[in-house]
Every structure is written in C-alpha cells, then in structure tokens.
JSON list of C-alpha atoms in Angstrom, two decimals:
[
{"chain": "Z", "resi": 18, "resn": "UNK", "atom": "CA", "xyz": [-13.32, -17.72, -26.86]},
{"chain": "Z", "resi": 19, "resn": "UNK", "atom": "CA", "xyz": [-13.81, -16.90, -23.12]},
{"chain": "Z", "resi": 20, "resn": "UNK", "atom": "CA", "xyz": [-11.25, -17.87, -20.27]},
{"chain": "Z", "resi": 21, "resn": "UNK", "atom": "CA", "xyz": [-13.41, -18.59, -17.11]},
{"chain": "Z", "resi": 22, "resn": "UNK", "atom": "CA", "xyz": [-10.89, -18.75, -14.06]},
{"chain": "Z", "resi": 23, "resn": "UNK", "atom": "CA", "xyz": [-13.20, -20.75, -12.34]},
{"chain": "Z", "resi": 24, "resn": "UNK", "atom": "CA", "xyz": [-13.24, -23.51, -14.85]},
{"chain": "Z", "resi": 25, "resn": "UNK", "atom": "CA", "xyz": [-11.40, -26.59, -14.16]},
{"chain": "Z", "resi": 26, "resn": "UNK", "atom": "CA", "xyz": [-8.76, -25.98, -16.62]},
{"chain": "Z", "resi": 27, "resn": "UNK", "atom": "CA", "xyz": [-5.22, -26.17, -15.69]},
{"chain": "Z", "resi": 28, "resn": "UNK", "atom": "CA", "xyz": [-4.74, -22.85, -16.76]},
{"chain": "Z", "resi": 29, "resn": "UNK", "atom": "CA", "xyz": [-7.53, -21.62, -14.38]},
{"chain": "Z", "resi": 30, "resn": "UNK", "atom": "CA", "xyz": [-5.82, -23.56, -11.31]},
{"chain": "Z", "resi": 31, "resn": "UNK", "atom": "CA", "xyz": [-2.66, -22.63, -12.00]},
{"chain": "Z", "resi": 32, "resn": "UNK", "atom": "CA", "xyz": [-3.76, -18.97, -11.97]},
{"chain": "Z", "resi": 33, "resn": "UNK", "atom": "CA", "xyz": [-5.69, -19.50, -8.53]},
{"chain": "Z", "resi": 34, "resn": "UNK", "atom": "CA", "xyz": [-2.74, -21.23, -7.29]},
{"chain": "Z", "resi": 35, "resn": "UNK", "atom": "CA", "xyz": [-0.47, -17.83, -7.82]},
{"chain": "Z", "resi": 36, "resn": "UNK", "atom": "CA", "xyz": [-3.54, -15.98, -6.34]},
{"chain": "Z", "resi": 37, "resn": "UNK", "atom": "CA", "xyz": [-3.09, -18.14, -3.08]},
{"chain": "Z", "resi": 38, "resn": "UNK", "atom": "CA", "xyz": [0.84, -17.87, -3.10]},
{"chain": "Z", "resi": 39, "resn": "UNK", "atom": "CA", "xyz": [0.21, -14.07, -3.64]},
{"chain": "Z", "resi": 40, "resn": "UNK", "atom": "CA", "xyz": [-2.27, -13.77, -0.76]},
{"chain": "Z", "resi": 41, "resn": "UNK", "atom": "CA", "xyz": [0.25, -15.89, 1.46]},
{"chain": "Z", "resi": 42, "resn": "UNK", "atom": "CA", "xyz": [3.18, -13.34, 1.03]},
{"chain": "Z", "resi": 43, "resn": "UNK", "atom": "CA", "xyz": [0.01, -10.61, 1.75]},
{"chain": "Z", "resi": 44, "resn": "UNK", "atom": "CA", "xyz": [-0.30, -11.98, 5.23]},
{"chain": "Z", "resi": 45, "resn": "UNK", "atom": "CA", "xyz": [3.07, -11.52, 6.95]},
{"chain": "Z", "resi": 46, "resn": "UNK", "atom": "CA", "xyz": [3.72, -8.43, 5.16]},
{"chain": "Z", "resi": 47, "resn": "UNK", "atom": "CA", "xyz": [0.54, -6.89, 6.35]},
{"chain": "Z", "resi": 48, "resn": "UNK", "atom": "CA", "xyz": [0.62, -8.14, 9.96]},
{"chain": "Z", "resi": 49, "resn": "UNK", "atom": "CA", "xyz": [4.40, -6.72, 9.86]},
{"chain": "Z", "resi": 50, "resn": "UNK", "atom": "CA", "xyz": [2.77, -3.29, 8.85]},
{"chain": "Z", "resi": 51, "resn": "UNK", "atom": "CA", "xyz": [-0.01, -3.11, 11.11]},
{"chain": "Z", "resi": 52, "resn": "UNK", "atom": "CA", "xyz": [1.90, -4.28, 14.11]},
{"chain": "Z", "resi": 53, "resn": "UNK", "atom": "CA", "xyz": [4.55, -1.75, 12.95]},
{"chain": "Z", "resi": 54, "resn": "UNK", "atom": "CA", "xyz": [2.31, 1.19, 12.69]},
{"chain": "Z", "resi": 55, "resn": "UNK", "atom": "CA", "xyz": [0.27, 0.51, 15.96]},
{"chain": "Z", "resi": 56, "resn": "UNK", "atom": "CA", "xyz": [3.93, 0.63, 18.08]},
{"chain": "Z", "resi": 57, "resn": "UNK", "atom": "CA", "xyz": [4.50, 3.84, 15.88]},
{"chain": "Z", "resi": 58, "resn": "UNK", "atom": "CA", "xyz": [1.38, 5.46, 16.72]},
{"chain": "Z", "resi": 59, "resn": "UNK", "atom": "CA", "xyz": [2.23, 7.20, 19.71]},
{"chain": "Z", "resi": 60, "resn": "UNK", "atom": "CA", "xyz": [1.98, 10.68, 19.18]},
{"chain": "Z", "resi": 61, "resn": "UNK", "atom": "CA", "xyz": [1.64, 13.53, 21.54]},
{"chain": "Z", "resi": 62, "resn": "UNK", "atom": "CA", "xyz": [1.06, 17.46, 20.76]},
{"chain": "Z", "resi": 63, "resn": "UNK", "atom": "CA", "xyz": [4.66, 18.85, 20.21]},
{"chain": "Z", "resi": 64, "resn": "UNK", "atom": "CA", "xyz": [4.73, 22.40, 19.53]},
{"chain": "Z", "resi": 65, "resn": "UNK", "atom": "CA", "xyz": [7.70, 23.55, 16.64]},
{"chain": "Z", "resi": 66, "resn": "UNK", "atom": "CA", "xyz": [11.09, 24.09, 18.28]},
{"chain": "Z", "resi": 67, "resn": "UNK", "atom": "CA", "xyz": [11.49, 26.75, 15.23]},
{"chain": "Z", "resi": 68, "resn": "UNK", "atom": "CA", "xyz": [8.81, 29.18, 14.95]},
{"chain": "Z", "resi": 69, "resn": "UNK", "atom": "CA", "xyz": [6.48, 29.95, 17.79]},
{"chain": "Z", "resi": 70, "resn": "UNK", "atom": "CA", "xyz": [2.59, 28.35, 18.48]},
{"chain": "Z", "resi": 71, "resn": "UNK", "atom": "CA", "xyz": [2.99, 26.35, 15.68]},
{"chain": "Z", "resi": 72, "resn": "UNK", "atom": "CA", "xyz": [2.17, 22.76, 15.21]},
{"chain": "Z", "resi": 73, "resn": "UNK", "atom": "CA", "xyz": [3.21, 21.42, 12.04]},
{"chain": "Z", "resi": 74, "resn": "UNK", "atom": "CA", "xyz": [4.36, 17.46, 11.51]},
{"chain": "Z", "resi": 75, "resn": "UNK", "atom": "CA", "xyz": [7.53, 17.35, 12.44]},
{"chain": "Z", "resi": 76, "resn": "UNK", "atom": "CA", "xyz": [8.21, 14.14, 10.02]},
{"chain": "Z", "resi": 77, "resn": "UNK", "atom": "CA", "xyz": [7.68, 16.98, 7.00]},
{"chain": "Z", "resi": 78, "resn": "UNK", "atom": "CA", "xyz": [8.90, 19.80, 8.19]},
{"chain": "Z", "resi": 79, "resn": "UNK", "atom": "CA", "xyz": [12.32, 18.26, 9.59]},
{"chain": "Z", "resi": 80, "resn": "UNK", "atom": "CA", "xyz": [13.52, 21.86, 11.78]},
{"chain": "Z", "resi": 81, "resn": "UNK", "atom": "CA", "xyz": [14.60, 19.75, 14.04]},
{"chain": "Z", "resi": 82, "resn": "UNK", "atom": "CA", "xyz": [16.77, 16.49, 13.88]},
{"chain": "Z", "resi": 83, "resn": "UNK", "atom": "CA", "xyz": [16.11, 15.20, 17.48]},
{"chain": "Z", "resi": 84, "resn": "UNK", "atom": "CA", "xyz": [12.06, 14.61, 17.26]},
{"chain": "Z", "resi": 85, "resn": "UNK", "atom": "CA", "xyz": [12.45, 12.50, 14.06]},
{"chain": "Z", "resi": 86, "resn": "UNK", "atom": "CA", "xyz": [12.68, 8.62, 14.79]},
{"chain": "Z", "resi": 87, "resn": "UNK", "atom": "CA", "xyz": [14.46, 6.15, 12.74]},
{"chain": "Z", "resi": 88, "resn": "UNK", "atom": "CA", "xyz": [12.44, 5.42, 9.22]},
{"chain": "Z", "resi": 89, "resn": "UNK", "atom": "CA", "xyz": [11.44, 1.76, 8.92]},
{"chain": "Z", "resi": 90, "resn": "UNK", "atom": "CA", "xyz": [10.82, -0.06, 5.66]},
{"chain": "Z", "resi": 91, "resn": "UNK", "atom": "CA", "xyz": [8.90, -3.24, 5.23]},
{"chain": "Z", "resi": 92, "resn": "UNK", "atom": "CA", "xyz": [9.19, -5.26, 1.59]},
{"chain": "Z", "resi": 93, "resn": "UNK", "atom": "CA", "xyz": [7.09, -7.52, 0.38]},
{"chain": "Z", "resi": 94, "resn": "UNK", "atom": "CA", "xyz": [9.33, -8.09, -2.84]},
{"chain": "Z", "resi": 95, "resn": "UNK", "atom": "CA", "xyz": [11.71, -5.22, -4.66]},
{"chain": "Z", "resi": 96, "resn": "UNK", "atom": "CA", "xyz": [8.32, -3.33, -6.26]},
{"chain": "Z", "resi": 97, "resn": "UNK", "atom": "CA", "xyz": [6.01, -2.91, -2.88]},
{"chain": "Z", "resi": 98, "resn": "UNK", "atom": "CA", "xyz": [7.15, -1.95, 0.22]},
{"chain": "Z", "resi": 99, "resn": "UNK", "atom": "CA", "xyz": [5.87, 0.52, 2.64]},
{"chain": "Z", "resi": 100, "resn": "UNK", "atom": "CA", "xyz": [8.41, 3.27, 4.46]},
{"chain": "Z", "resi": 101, "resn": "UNK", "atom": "CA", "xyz": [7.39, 4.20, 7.98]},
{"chain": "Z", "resi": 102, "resn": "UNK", "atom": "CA", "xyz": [8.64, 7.43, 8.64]},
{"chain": "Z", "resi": 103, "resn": "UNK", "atom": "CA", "xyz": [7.91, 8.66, 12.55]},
{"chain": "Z", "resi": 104, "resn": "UNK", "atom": "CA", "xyz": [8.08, 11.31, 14.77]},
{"chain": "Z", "resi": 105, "resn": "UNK", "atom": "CA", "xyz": [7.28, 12.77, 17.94]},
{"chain": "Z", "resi": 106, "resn": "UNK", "atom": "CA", "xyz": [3.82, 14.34, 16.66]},
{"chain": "Z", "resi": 107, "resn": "UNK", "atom": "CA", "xyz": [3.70, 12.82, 13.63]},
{"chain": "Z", "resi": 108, "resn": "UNK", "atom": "CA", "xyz": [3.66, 9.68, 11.44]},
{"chain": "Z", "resi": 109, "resn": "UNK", "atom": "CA", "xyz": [4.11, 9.63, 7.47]},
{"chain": "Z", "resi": 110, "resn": "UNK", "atom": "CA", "xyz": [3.58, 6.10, 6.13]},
{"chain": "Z", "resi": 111, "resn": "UNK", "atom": "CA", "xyz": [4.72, 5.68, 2.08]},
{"chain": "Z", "resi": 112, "resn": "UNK", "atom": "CA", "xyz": [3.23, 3.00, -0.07]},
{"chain": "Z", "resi": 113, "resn": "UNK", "atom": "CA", "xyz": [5.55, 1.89, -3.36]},
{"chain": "Z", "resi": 114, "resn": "UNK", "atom": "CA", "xyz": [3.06, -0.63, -5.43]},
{"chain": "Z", "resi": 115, "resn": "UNK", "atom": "CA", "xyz": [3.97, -2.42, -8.17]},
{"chain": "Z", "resi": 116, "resn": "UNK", "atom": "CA", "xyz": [3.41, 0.04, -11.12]},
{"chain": "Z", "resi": 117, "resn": "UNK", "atom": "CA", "xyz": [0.10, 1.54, -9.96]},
{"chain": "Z", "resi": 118, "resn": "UNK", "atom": "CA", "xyz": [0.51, 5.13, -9.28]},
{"chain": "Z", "resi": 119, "resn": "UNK", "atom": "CA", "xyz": [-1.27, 7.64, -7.05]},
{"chain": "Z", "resi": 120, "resn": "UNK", "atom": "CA", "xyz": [-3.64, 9.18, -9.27]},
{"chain": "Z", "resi": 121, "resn": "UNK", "atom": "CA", "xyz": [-5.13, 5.97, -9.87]},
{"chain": "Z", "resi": 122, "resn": "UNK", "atom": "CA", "xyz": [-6.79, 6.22, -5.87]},
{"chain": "Z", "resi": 123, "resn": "UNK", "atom": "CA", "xyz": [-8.74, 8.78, -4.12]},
{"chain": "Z", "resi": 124, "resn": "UNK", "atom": "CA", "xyz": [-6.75, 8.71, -0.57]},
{"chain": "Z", "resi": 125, "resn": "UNK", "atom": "CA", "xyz": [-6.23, 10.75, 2.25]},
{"chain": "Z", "resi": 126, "resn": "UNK", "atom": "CA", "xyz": [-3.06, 12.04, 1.33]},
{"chain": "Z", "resi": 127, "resn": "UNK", "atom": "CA", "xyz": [-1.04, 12.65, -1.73]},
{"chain": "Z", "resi": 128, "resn": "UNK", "atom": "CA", "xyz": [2.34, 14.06, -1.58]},
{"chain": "Z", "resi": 129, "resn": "UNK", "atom": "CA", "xyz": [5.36, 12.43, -3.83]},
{"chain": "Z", "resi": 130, "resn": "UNK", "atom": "CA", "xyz": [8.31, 10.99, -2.48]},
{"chain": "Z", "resi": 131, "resn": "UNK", "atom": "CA", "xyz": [10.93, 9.47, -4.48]},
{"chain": "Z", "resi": 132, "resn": "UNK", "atom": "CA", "xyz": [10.09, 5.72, -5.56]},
{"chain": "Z", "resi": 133, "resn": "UNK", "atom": "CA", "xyz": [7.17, 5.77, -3.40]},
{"chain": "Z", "resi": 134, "resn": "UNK", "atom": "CA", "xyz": [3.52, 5.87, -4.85]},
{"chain": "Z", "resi": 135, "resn": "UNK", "atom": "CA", "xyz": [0.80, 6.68, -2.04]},
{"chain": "Z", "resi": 136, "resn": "UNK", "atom": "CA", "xyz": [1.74, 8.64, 1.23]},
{"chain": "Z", "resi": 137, "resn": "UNK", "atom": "CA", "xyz": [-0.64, 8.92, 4.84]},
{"chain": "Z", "resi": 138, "resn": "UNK", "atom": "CA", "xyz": [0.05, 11.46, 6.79]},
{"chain": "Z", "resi": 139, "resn": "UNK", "atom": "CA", "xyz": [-0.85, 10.58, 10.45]},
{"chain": "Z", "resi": 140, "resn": "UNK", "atom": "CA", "xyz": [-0.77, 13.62, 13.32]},
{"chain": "Z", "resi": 141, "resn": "UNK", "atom": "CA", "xyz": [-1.47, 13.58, 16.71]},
{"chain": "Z", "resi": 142, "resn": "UNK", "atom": "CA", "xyz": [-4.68, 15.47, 15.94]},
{"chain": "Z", "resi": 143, "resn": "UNK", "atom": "CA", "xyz": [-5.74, 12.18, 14.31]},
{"chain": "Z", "resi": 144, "resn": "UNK", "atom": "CA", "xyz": [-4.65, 10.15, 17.06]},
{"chain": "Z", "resi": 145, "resn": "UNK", "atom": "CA", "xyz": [-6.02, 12.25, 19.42]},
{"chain": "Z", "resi": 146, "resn": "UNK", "atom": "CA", "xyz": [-9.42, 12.41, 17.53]},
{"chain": "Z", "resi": 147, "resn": "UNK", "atom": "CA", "xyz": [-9.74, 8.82, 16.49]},
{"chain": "Z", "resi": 148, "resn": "UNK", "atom": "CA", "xyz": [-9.40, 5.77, 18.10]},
{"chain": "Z", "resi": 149, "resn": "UNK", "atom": "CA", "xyz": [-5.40, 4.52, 16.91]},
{"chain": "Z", "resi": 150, "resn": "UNK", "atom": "CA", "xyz": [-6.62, 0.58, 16.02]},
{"chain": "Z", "resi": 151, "resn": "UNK", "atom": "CA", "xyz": [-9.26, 2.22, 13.66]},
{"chain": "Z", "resi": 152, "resn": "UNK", "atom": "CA", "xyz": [-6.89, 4.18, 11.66]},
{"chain": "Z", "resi": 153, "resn": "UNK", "atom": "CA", "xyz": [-4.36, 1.23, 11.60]},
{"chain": "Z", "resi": 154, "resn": "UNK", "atom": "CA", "xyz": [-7.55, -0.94, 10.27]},
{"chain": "Z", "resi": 155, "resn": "UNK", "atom": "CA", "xyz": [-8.13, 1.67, 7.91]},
{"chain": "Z", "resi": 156, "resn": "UNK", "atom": "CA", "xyz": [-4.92, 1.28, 5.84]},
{"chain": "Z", "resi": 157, "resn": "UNK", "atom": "CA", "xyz": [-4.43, -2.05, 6.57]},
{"chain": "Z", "resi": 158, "resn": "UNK", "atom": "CA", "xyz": [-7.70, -2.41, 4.86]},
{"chain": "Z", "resi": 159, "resn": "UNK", "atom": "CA", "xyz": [-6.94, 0.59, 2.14]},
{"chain": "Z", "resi": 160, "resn": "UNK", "atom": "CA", "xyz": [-3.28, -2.07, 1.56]},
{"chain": "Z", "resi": 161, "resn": "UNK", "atom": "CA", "xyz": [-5.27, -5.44, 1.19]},
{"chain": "Z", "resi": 162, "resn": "UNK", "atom": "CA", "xyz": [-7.61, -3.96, -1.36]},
{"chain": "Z", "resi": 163, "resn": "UNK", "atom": "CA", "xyz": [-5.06, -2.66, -3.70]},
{"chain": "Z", "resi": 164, "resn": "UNK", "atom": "CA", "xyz": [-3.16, -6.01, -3.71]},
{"chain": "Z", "resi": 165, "resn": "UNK", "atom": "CA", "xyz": [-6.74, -7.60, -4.41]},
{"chain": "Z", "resi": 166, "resn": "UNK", "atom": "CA", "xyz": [-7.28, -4.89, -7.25]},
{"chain": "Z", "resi": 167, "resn": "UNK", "atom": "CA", "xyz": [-3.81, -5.44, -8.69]},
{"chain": "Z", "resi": 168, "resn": "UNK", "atom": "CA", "xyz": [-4.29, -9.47, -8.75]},
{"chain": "Z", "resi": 169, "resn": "UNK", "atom": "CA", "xyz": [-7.53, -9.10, -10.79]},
{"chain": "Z", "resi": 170, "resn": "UNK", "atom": "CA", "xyz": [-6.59, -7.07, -13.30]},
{"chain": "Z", "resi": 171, "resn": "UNK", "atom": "CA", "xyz": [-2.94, -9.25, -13.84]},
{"chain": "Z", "resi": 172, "resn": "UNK", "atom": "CA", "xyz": [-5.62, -12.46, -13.84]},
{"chain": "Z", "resi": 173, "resn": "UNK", "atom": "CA", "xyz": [-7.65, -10.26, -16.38]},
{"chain": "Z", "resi": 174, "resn": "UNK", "atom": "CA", "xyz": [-4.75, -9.30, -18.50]},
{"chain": "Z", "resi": 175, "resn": "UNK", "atom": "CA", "xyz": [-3.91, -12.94, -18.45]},
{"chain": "Z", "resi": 176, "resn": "UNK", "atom": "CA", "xyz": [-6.75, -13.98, -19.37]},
{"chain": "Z", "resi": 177, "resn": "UNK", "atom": "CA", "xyz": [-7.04, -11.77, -22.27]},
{"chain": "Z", "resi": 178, "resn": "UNK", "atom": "CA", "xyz": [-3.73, -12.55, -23.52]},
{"chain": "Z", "resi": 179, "resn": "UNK", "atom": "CA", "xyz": [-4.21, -16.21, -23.43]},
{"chain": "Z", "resi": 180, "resn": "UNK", "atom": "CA", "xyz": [-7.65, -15.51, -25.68]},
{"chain": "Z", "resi": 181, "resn": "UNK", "atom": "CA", "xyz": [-5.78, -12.98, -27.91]},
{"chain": "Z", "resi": 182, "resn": "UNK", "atom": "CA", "xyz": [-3.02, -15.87, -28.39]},
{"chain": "Z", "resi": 183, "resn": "UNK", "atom": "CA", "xyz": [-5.53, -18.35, -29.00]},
{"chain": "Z", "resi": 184, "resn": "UNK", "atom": "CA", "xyz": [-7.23, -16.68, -31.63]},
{"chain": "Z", "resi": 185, "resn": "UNK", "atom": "CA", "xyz": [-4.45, -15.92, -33.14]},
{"chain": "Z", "resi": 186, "resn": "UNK", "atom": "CA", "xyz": [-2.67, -19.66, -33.30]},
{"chain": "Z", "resi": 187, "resn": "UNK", "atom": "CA", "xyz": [-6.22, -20.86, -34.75]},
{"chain": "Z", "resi": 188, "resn": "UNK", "atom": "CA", "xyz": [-5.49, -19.10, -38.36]},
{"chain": "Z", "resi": 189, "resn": "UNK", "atom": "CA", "xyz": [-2.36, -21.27, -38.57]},
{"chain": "Z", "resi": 190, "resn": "UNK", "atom": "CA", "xyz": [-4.19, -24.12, -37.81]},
{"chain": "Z", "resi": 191, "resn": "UNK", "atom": "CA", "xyz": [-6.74, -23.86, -40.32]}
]
C-alpha cells in the first residue's frame, strides 16, 4: 500500500496541517535571524592587537576580550537554534538542527562547536567583497531549505511507518 500526502485522507491533512504549523514557527524565527544578522554585519578591517600585520577573526581567535560583542542565541524550540557570535571584524553564526549533522551538507564552513551542528564564518573581507543583504539572503535561504529537507523526510518516515504498520495489522486480520 502507498500513502499519498496529497490524498484526502485524514491522515494526509493532518500531516499538511503540522507542515503549516511547522512553517509558521519558520517565519518569526527566520525574520528574527536575518534581522539579527543584518544589525550584526558591521564589520570593519581590525588588525590583531596580539601579533603584528595580522588579520585573523577576532570571534575565533579571542586575544583580545574587548573586540568580542555579546553572543546572541535565537530558538526556535530546545533542538534548533542558531548562536550569533560577533565581533569587531568578524561574525561566526552556529546552526544546532534537530539531529542532522554537518557532514550531511556541503557549506561554507565547518568547524565544531559544542551542541551546535553547522558554523558560517563571516569576515570583513566578505563584507567588504559582497554586498551584506546577499550574504544574509544566502543563509537565510541555506536555513529555510534545511527545515524544508527535514519536514520531508519526517513526512516520508511517516509515511513509511504508517505502510509498514498497515501491512503488518493486515496478517491479524486475515
């Protein structure tokens, strides 16, 4: 037997009724990321305090205590929630989501951080090189399709366990 979710089971509208409650809890969370990252995103070129003619991001190399800002972390629920980590030349934004891990995506960045999954690292040779609502669009974007990724394969794993369970009540019915 085949589950169609666009049947007009109750099944199927139940399931596209969590897909809409999901997507309405997508909204706020993204528009409190983008606006979030496009205040953040005001870097300059901020040579190290350390070592001379250097200019490493200051949000991973931490010599110096006074050029990091306060982190900021938006939830969605207790699983995904992004950490906004900024700096004077810098910006590292951290993606926790659900149980999907890093290796899964082929991203600009990759470097672990303790619950977290996903990390950008945003310098102010990116800002400086491309234009800042672009690169906010670009993970906004990157964010939206890995929530619509997730919800299919949850629908799909639904789906398959309501067959599997199916099929397998039918031998006590015979």
């Amino acid at each position: 037997m085949y589950f169609d979710i666009n049947s007009d089971s109750a099944v199927s509208r139940f399931f596209l009724k969590l897909q809409d409650s999901m997507s309405n809890t997508l909204r706020p969370y993204l528009s409190a990321v983008k606006s979030t990252l496009t205040a953040a995103l005001t870097l300059e070129n901020f040579s190290s305090q350390v070592v001379e003619r250097h200019n490493k991001p200051e949000v991973e190399v931490r010599g110096s205590k006074e050029v990091l800002l306060n982190p900021l972390t938006i939830s969605r629920n207790e699983n995904e929630r992004v950490l906004i980590e900024p700096s004077v030349n810098s910006i590292r934004m951290i993606h926790a989501i659900l149980d999907a891990r890093a290796e899964s995506f082929v991203v600009l960045r990759r470097k672990p951080v303790l619950g977290y999954d996903i990390s950008f690292l945003i310098t102010n040779v990116h800002s400086e090189t491309m234009l800042k609502h672009k690169v906010v669009d670009f993970i906004i974007q990157f964010m939206e399709e890995v929530d619509r990724e997730i919800s299919e394969m949850k629908l799909s794993l639904n789906a398959r366990a309501r067959t599997v369970a199916e099929s397998y009540l039918t031998a006590f019915n015979s």
